Amino acid sequence: MTVLSARAVSLVLPALEAAVRAPSPHNTQPWRFEVSGDRIDVLLDPDRVLPVADPDGREARLSCGAAILNLQLALRAAGHASAVHLLPDRTRPTHLATVWLRGPCQVTPEDRAFARAITFRRSNRRPFTDRPVPMWIRHALVRAASLEGASLALLDHPAVLDGLANLLRHAEHLQSEDPAFQAELRRWTSENRHRDDGVPASAGGPRQAPGSLLALRAYPGAERRQERPYEREPLVTVLSSFTDTPLAQLRTGQAMQRVLLTGTTAGVSASFLAQPVEVGSTREALRELLGGQAYPQVVLRFGYGFAAPATPRRRPELVMRPRRPQAEGATR
Ligand SMILES: Cc1cc2nc3c(=O)[nH]c(=O)nc-3n(C[C@H](O)[C@H](O)[C@H](O)COP(=O)(O)O)c2cc1C
């Protein structure tokens, strides 16, 4: 059993509690943490990378980037500055980051609002209302992405939105016909699995009425649910990076989380439409559709929704351990 110092219990555990609230594909939670003195190391858990949907670990790195941002925001809201070194050890690609605890910092109302948003942000797969997302929120989402070095495209041109919707349908069709993809999806959505990961049936949306523009991922059991129309003019966005390296994917994960939390603090809900970036051919076509300059990493839909339930997480104590002394020596 892990023995924690008083500091780890009072400061680090609540920050890890926030870190693990990050989103991840099928709620795989592909992270581990090592804690010692004034540092928290964030590690990729290769056993939780989806071999079919995410063979290169790109989405797992996005998720860990989101967890790193949550960690920093929670430390900040508790009055502690921190500094992050991404991929500190080139010989160990699963060592994603070292978060160094720094001295006290001034806490702003915005820090507090972001830290609060971590606990009530969730993927909302239900229909949104037809109330449009106002311009100031659209600008805030774009700015949130650029603060973290990524770019958020708002697909407000009908031809581009139609192009995305076609790619989404095509990718969803390919994945629904792929037995390996479906087996993986079933594994992470089965009601028999552990109760602290995976996507529970309660998090699924209703069945989409025919004619819905966006093909949301069909989670098992959706066919038994009631059919409902979705919003007529969804706000669809694509978050992209300027290179497609592991470092860029981690940074884009931080951007993704800042965008999602910005939406949450402004009262708008979001859900993911990852299919066209998970299939190689549609990802390339989406890149072309957006001008060919950047690498699409995640597609997000925003709008005004009704409350969605929280999904479970493994407790921080289960995903952390004290750092082994022989691993000391990384540069600050
Ligand atoms: C990179 C990535 C891709 C995802 N893709 C999808 C998706 O295609 N469809 C979907 O409904 N949810 C998707 N999700 C959302 C996860 O299923 C969700 O984050 C997880 O179940 C935890 O739930 P929460 O976001 O409500 O905390 C994705 C999340 C991430 C980080």
PDB file of N, CA and C in Angstrom, residues 1 12 36 39 58 71 104 106 117 127 141 153 164 171 179 184 192 209 215 242 255 258 274 280 283 302 313:
ATOM      1  N   MET A   1       0.842  -1.202   0.000  1.00  0.00           N
ATOM      2  CA  MET A   1       0.000   0.000   0.000  1.00  0.00           C
ATOM      3  C   MET A   1       0.884   1.263   0.000  1.00  0.00           C
ATOM      4  N   VAL A  12      -1.232  17.267  -3.235  1.00  0.00           N
ATOM      5  CA  VAL A  12      -1.104  16.510  -4.480  1.00  0.00           C
ATOM      6  C   VAL A  12      -2.345  15.655  -4.761  1.00  0.00           C
ATOM      7  N   SER A  36       6.985  12.649  -5.922  1.00  0.00           N
ATOM      8  CA  SER A  36       8.076  12.718  -4.939  1.00  0.00           C
ATOM      9  C   SER A  36       8.419  14.175  -4.706  1.00  0.00           C
ATOM     10  N   ARG A  39       7.857  17.245  -7.139  1.00  0.00           N
ATOM     11  CA  ARG A  39       7.536  16.937  -8.541  1.00  0.00           C
ATOM     12  C   ARG A  39       6.470  15.846  -8.672  1.00  0.00           C
ATOM     13  N   ARG A  58      -1.973   8.495 -30.137  1.00  0.00           N
ATOM     14  CA  ARG A  58      -2.205   9.939 -30.319  1.00  0.00           C
ATOM     15  C   ARG A  58      -3.302  10.434 -29.370  1.00  0.00           C
ATOM     16  N   LEU A  71      -4.168  19.260 -13.771  1.00  0.00           N
ATOM     17  CA  LEU A  71      -3.261  19.209 -12.623  1.00  0.00           C
ATOM     18  C   LEU A  71      -2.746  20.609 -12.304  1.00  0.00           C
ATOM     19  N   PRO A 104       4.203  29.749  -3.774  1.00  0.00           N
ATOM     20  CA  PRO A 104       2.817  30.211  -3.757  1.00  0.00           C
ATOM     21  C   PRO A 104       2.515  31.182  -4.887  1.00  0.00           C
ATOM     22  N   GLN A 106      -0.698  34.003  -6.525  1.00  0.00           N
ATOM     23  CA  GLN A 106      -1.958  34.721  -6.298  1.00  0.00           C
ATOM     24  C   GLN A 106      -3.075  33.960  -7.032  1.00  0.00           C
ATOM     25  N   ALA A 117     -14.780  24.190 -12.866  1.00  0.00           N
ATOM     26  CA  ALA A 117     -15.320  23.624 -14.116  1.00  0.00           C
ATOM     27  C   ALA A 117     -14.796  22.207 -14.363  1.00  0.00           C
ATOM     28  N   PRO A 127     -29.083  15.722 -27.421  1.00  0.00           N
ATOM     29  CA  PRO A 127     -29.366  16.831 -28.341  1.00  0.00           C
ATOM     30  C   PRO A 127     -29.184  18.163 -27.631  1.00  0.00           C
ATOM     31  N   LEU A 141     -13.483  30.466 -27.219  1.00  0.00           N
ATOM     32  CA  LEU A 141     -13.027  29.091 -27.492  1.00  0.00           C
ATOM     33  C   LEU A 141     -11.780  29.118 -28.385  1.00  0.00           C
ATOM     34  N   ALA A 153     -10.704  25.671 -35.472  1.00  0.00           N
ATOM     35  CA  ALA A 153     -11.486  26.158 -36.616  1.00  0.00           C
ATOM     36  C   ALA A 153     -12.961  25.980 -36.301  1.00  0.00           C
ATOM     37  N   LEU A 164     -17.504  18.114 -43.529  1.00  0.00           N
ATOM     38  CA  LEU A 164     -17.181  17.397 -42.274  1.00  0.00           C
ATOM     39  C   LEU A 164     -18.231  16.323 -42.000  1.00  0.00           C
ATOM     40  N   ALA A 171     -16.584   7.768 -41.872  1.00  0.00           N
ATOM     41  CA  ALA A 171     -15.721   7.164 -40.841  1.00  0.00           C
ATOM     42  C   ALA A 171     -16.566   6.329 -39.876  1.00  0.00           C
ATOM     43  N   PRO A 179     -15.079  -5.321 -37.283  1.00  0.00           N
ATOM     44  CA  PRO A 179     -15.320  -6.166 -36.098  1.00  0.00           C
ATOM     45  C   PRO A 179     -14.337  -5.877 -34.970  1.00  0.00           C
ATOM     46  N   GLU A 184     -13.587  -3.784 -29.513  1.00  0.00           N
ATOM     47  CA  GLU A 184     -12.902  -2.881 -28.571  1.00  0.00           C
ATOM     48  C   GLU A 184     -13.930  -1.952 -27.889  1.00  0.00           C
ATOM     49  N   ASN A 192     -20.535  -5.102 -17.540  1.00  0.00           N
ATOM     50  CA  ASN A 192     -19.905  -6.030 -16.592  1.00  0.00           C
ATOM     51  C   ASN A 192     -18.508  -5.607 -16.174  1.00  0.00           C
ATOM     52  N   ALA A 209     -32.701  10.890 -34.688  1.00  0.00           N
ATOM     53  CA  ALA A 209     -33.780  10.810 -35.682  1.00  0.00           C
ATOM     54  C   ALA A 209     -33.162  10.842 -37.076  1.00  0.00           C
ATOM     55  N   ALA A 215     -23.289  12.304 -37.479  1.00  0.00           N
ATOM     56  CA  ALA A 215     -23.381  10.909 -37.033  1.00  0.00           C
ATOM     57  C   ALA A 215     -22.588  10.762 -35.742  1.00  0.00           C
ATOM     58  N   PHE A 242       0.090  22.255 -35.354  1.00  0.00           N
ATOM     59  CA  PHE A 242       0.869  22.644 -36.542  1.00  0.00           C
ATOM     60  C   PHE A 242       1.902  21.603 -36.925  1.00  0.00           C
ATOM     61  N   ALA A 255      -4.610  22.172 -24.902  1.00  0.00           N
ATOM     62  CA  ALA A 255      -5.501  23.129 -25.583  1.00  0.00           C
ATOM     63  C   ALA A 255      -6.944  22.618 -25.574  1.00  0.00           C
ATOM     64  N   ARG A 258      -8.393  23.235 -22.249  1.00  0.00           N
ATOM     65  CA  ARG A 258      -8.667  24.657 -22.003  1.00  0.00           C
ATOM     66  C   ARG A 258      -9.916  25.095 -22.788  1.00  0.00           C
ATOM     67  N   ALA A 274     -14.938  11.890 -32.759  1.00  0.00           N
ATOM     68  CA  ALA A 274     -13.541  11.552 -33.092  1.00  0.00           C
ATOM     69  C   ALA A 274     -13.407  10.691 -34.346  1.00  0.00           C
ATOM     70  N   GLY A 280      -7.558   6.931 -40.909  1.00  0.00           N
ATOM     71  CA  GLY A 280      -6.475   7.641 -41.612  1.00  0.00           C
ATOM     72  C   GLY A 280      -6.951   8.412 -42.838  1.00  0.00           C
ATOM     73  N   ARG A 283      -9.092  11.402 -41.962  1.00  0.00           N
ATOM     74  CA  ARG A 283      -8.284  12.444 -41.290  1.00  0.00           C
ATOM     75  C   ARG A 283      -7.540  13.270 -42.344  1.00  0.00           C
ATOM     76  N   PHE A 302     -20.381  21.879 -29.959  1.00  0.00           N
ATOM     77  CA  PHE A 302     -20.773  22.707 -28.809  1.00  0.00           C
ATOM     78  C   PHE A 302     -22.225  23.137 -28.917  1.00  0.00           C
ATOM     79  N   ARG A 313     -14.289   7.402 -12.515  1.00  0.00           N
ATOM     80  CA  ARG A 313     -12.829   7.470 -12.639  1.00  0.00           C
ATOM     81  C   ARG A 313     -12.197   6.561 -11.594  1.00  0.00           C
TER      82      ARG A 313
END
